[in-house]
């Protein structure tokens, strides 16, 4: 089975440098430790650290976001439960040192993402202007369930069924099965498998991210964002004069990294 991997891509236009670190919600402890090490090193080299994270805006839009994206569930709790069941870790649990630095030096950290109001307005715009998106959303509503490609409940339900069928001594086997299923799903995602929500959750947010990166005049920015965003952000940046890829490295997110080959 091919491993689940994410890229670290360095781009520059000569005067400015942007590093894109692909992330995933749940992964191996060693992966997150390596990412945090790289981020702390970037801070010491004068980088601005930029993070993903849809922010709240107003009660109506916030409620829409919770119901549309997670059917009212706390995705953070779900991902943490998923990590525990699979013998993996939840990414936020490793960002403590960076959160502490952000409190002491807020000028070195920024969240670059849309808020729930902007996301809801774009969702409604797509319903009116994108026939394929509108049809996919109608189907999604009819099915009355979250998309299994991005929802942790798919795997946690699988784990619960496996555990109910045998003694606790099977936990190692269940963890292996879980990591295998996750690896397959993550490989499909990194291979470019499309999702009905991509025009909203990927394309719209990618445009916002690139606009902000180009508007910010700081010379060095280190971005941590979901790995699925990286190819689109690269493509958008390279539409602007001078921007080109300087280096790419790959990191395995489920097991310890080795010499890896990937494709953007």
Coordinates of C-alpha atoms in Angstrom, one line a residue:
X1 CA 0.0 0.0 0.0
X2 CA 1.4 3.4 -0.9
X3 CA 1.8 5.7 2.1
X4 CA -0.3 8.9 2.7
X5 CA 2.1 11.8 2.1
X6 CA 1.8 15.6 2.1
X7 CA 4.0 18.2 0.4
X8 CA 6.1 21.1 1.7
X9 CA 6.5 23.5 -1.2
X10 CA 8.7 26.6 -1.3
X11 CA 7.8 29.2 -3.9
X12 CA 9.4 32.6 -4.6
X13 CA 9.2 35.5 -7.0
X14 CA 12.7 36.6 -6.2
X15 CA 11.7 39.3 -3.7
X16 CA 9.3 37.2 -1.6
X17 CA 9.1 33.6 -0.4
X18 CA 6.0 31.5 0.5
X19 CA 6.3 28.0 2.0
X20 CA 3.1 25.9 1.8
X21 CA 3.0 23.0 4.3
X22 CA 0.3 20.5 3.5
X23 CA -1.5 19.3 6.6
X24 CA -4.1 16.7 7.6
X25 CA -6.4 16.6 10.6
X26 CA -5.2 13.2 12.0
X27 CA -1.7 11.7 11.6
X28 CA 1.3 10.2 13.2
X29 CA 2.9 11.9 16.2
X30 CA 6.2 12.1 14.4
X31 CA 4.7 14.0 11.5
X32 CA 3.3 16.7 13.7
X33 CA 6.5 17.0 15.7
X34 CA 8.5 17.5 12.5
X35 CA 6.0 20.1 11.3
X36 CA 6.2 22.0 14.6
X37 CA 10.0 21.8 14.5
X38 CA 10.0 23.3 11.0
X39 CA 7.6 26.1 12.1
X40 CA 9.7 27.0 15.1
X41 CA 12.8 27.1 12.8
X42 CA 10.8 29.3 10.4
X43 CA 10.0 31.7 13.2
X44 CA 13.7 32.0 14.1
X45 CA 14.4 32.9 10.4
X46 CA 11.9 35.7 10.4
X47 CA 8.9 34.0 8.7
X48 CA 5.3 35.1 9.4
X49 CA 3.3 31.9 10.3
X50 CA -0.1 31.7 8.5
X51 CA -2.8 29.2 9.5
X52 CA -6.0 27.8 8.1
X53 CA -9.2 28.2 10.1
X54 CA -12.7 29.4 9.2
X55 CA -13.7 32.0 11.7
X56 CA -17.1 32.8 13.3
X57 CA -19.0 35.8 12.1
X58 CA -22.6 36.0 13.3
X59 CA -25.1 33.6 14.9
X60 CA -27.0 32.8 11.7
X61 CA -23.9 32.1 9.6
X62 CA -22.2 30.2 12.4
X63 CA -25.2 27.9 12.8
X64 CA -25.4 27.4 9.0
X65 CA -21.7 26.4 9.0
X66 CA -22.1 23.9 11.8
X67 CA -25.1 22.2 10.2
X68 CA -23.8 22.3 6.6
X69 CA -20.3 21.1 7.4
X70 CA -20.8 18.7 10.3
X71 CA -24.5 18.3 11.0
X72 CA -24.1 20.2 14.2
X73 CA -21.2 18.1 15.6
X74 CA -17.9 19.3 16.9
X75 CA -15.4 18.2 14.3
X76 CA -12.5 18.8 16.7
X77 CA -13.9 16.2 19.1
X78 CA -14.6 13.8 16.3
X79 CA -11.1 14.0 14.9
X80 CA -9.5 13.6 18.3
X81 CA -11.7 10.5 18.9
X82 CA -10.6 9.2 15.5
X83 CA -7.0 9.7 16.3
X84 CA -7.3 7.9 19.6
X85 CA -9.1 5.0 18.0
X86 CA -6.5 4.7 15.2
X87 CA -3.5 5.1 17.4
X88 CA -2.8 8.5 15.8
X89 CA -2.8 12.1 16.9
X90 CA -5.0 15.2 16.3
X91 CA -3.0 18.1 14.8
X92 CA -4.1 20.8 17.2
X93 CA -2.8 19.0 20.2
X94 CA 0.8 19.6 19.0
X95 CA 0.6 23.3 18.4
X96 CA 0.9 24.3 22.1
X97 CA 4.3 25.9 21.7
X98 CA 3.2 27.9 18.7
X99 CA 0.0 29.1 20.5
X100 CA 2.2 30.3 23.4
X101 CA 4.4 32.2 21.0
X102 CA 1.4 33.7 19.3
X103 CA 0.3 35.1 22.7
X104 CA 3.7 36.7 23.3
X105 CA 4.3 37.7 19.7
X106 CA 1.0 38.1 17.9
X107 CA 2.6 40.0 15.0
X108 CA 4.4 36.8 14.0
X109 CA 1.2 34.8 13.5
X110 CA -2.0 35.2 11.4
X111 CA -5.0 33.2 10.4
X112 CA -5.7 33.6 6.7
X113 CA -9.1 32.1 5.9
X114 CA -12.7 33.2 5.2
X115 CA -15.4 33.6 7.9
X116 CA -18.7 31.7 8.1
X117 CA -20.6 34.6 6.6
X118 CA -18.4 34.8 3.5
X119 CA -18.6 31.0 3.1
X120 CA -22.4 31.1 3.4
X121 CA -22.7 33.9 0.8
X122 CA -20.5 32.0 -1.6
X123 CA -22.5 28.8 -1.0
X124 CA -25.7 30.6 -2.0
X125 CA -24.0 32.2 -5.0
X126 CA -22.9 28.8 -6.2
X127 CA -26.4 27.4 -5.8
X128 CA -27.6 30.1 -8.2
X129 CA -24.8 30.1 -10.7
X130 CA -23.2 26.6 -10.8
X131 CA -25.7 23.9 -12.1
X132 CA -23.5 21.0 -11.1
X133 CA -22.9 22.3 -7.6
X134 CA -26.6 23.0 -7.1
X135 CA -27.5 19.4 -8.2
X136 CA -24.8 17.9 -5.9
X137 CA -26.0 19.9 -3.0
X138 CA -29.6 18.8 -3.6
X139 CA -28.4 15.2 -3.6
X140 CA -26.4 15.8 -0.5
X141 CA -29.4 17.1 1.3
X142 CA -31.5 14.2 0.2
X143 CA -29.0 11.7 1.6
X144 CA -29.0 13.6 4.9
X145 CA -25.5 12.6 5.8
X146 CA -22.0 14.1 5.6
X147 CA -19.7 13.2 2.9
X148 CA -17.7 10.2 4.0
X149 CA -14.5 11.3 2.2
X150 CA -14.0 14.1 4.7
X151 CA -16.0 13.0 7.8
X152 CA -14.3 11.2 10.6
X153 CA -17.6 9.5 11.6
X154 CA -17.2 7.0 8.7
X155 CA -14.0 5.5 10.3
X156 CA -15.1 5.8 13.9
X157 CA -18.3 3.9 13.1
X158 CA -16.2 1.3 11.4
X159 CA -14.0 1.0 14.5
X160 CA -16.9 0.8 16.8
X161 CA -18.4 -2.1 14.8
X162 CA -15.0 -4.0 14.8
X163 CA -14.5 -3.5 18.6
X164 CA -18.0 -4.7 19.4
X165 CA -17.3 -8.0 17.5
X166 CA -14.3 -9.0 19.6
X167 CA -12.2 -8.6 22.8
X168 CA -10.0 -5.6 23.6
X169 CA -7.0 -7.7 22.6
X170 CA -8.0 -7.0 19.0
X171 CA -7.3 -3.2 19.5
X172 CA -4.0 -3.5 17.7
X173 CA -5.6 -5.1 14.7
X174 CA -8.4 -2.5 14.7
X175 CA -5.8 0.3 14.8
X176 CA -4.0 -1.3 11.8
X177 CA -7.2 -1.6 9.9
X178 CA -8.1 2.0 10.7
X179 CA -4.8 3.3 9.6
X180 CA -5.1 1.3 6.4
X181 CA -8.5 2.7 5.6
X182 CA -7.3 6.2 6.3
X183 CA -4.3 5.8 4.1
X184 CA -6.4 4.7 1.2
X185 CA -8.7 7.7 1.6
X186 CA -5.9 10.1 2.0
X187 CA -4.1 8.7 -1.1
X188 CA -7.3 9.1 -3.1
X189 CA -7.6 12.7 -1.9
X190 CA -4.0 13.5 -2.8
X191 CA -4.4 12.0 -6.2
X192 CA -7.0 14.6 -7.0
X193 CA -10.3 12.9 -6.3
X194 CA -12.9 15.6 -6.5
X195 CA -15.6 16.3 -4.0
X196 CA -18.9 18.1 -4.5
X197 CA -18.0 20.8 -2.0
X198 CA -14.6 21.6 -3.7
X199 CA -15.9 24.8 -5.4
X200 CA -16.7 26.1 -1.9
X201 CA -14.3 24.6 0.5
X202 CA -11.2 24.5 -1.8
X203 CA -11.5 26.9 -4.7
X204 CA -13.2 29.8 -2.9
X205 CA -10.8 29.6 0.1
X206 CA -7.8 29.2 -2.2
X207 CA -8.6 32.4 -4.0
X208 CA -9.0 34.2 -0.7
X209 CA -5.7 32.8 0.6
X210 CA -3.7 33.8 -2.5
X211 CA -5.2 37.3 -2.5
X212 CA -4.1 37.7 1.1
X213 CA -0.6 36.3 0.4
X214 CA -0.1 38.7 -2.5
X215 CA -1.5 41.7 -0.5
X216 CA 0.8 41.0 2.5
X217 CA 4.1 42.7 1.8
X218 CA 6.2 40.7 4.3
X219 CA 9.1 38.9 2.6
X220 CA 8.7 35.4 4.1
X221 CA 5.4 33.6 4.9
X222 CA 5.1 30.0 6.1
X223 CA 1.6 28.6 5.5
X224 CA 0.1 25.5 7.1
X225 CA -3.1 24.5 5.2
X226 CA -4.9 21.3 4.4
X227 CA -2.9 19.3 1.8
X228 CA -5.8 19.4 -0.7
X229 CA -5.4 23.2 -1.0
X230 CA -1.7 23.1 -2.0
X231 CA -2.0 22.3 -5.8
X232 CA -4.7 25.0 -6.3
X233 CA -2.8 27.6 -4.4
X234 CA 0.4 26.9 -6.4
X235 CA -1.5 27.2 -9.6
X236 CA -3.0 30.5 -8.6
X237 CA 0.3 32.0 -7.4
X238 CA 2.0 31.0 -10.6
X239 CA -0.5 33.0 -12.6
X240 CA 1.3 36.1 -11.2
X241 CA 4.7 37.2 -12.8
X242 CA 7.8 35.7 -11.3
X243 CA 6.3 33.1 -9.0
X244 CA 7.9 29.7 -9.3
X245 CA 8.5 26.5 -7.3
X246 CA 12.0 26.4 -5.7
X247 CA 11.7 23.1 -3.8
X248 CA 9.4 20.3 -2.9
X249 CA 9.7 17.7 -0.2
X250 CA 7.3 15.0 0.9
X251 CA 6.4 13.9 4.4
X252 CA 4.6 10.7 5.4
X253 CA 1.7 11.4 7.7
X254 CA 0.7 7.9 9.0
X255 CA 4.2 6.4 9.6
X256 CA 7.7 7.6 10.0
X257 CA 9.0 9.4 6.9
X258 CA 11.6 7.9 4.5
X259 CA 12.8 9.1 1.1
X260 CA 9.5 9.8 -0.6
X261 CA 8.3 10.6 -4.1
X262 CA 5.0 12.4 -4.7
X263 CA 3.2 14.4 -7.4
X264 CA 1.5 17.8 -7.1

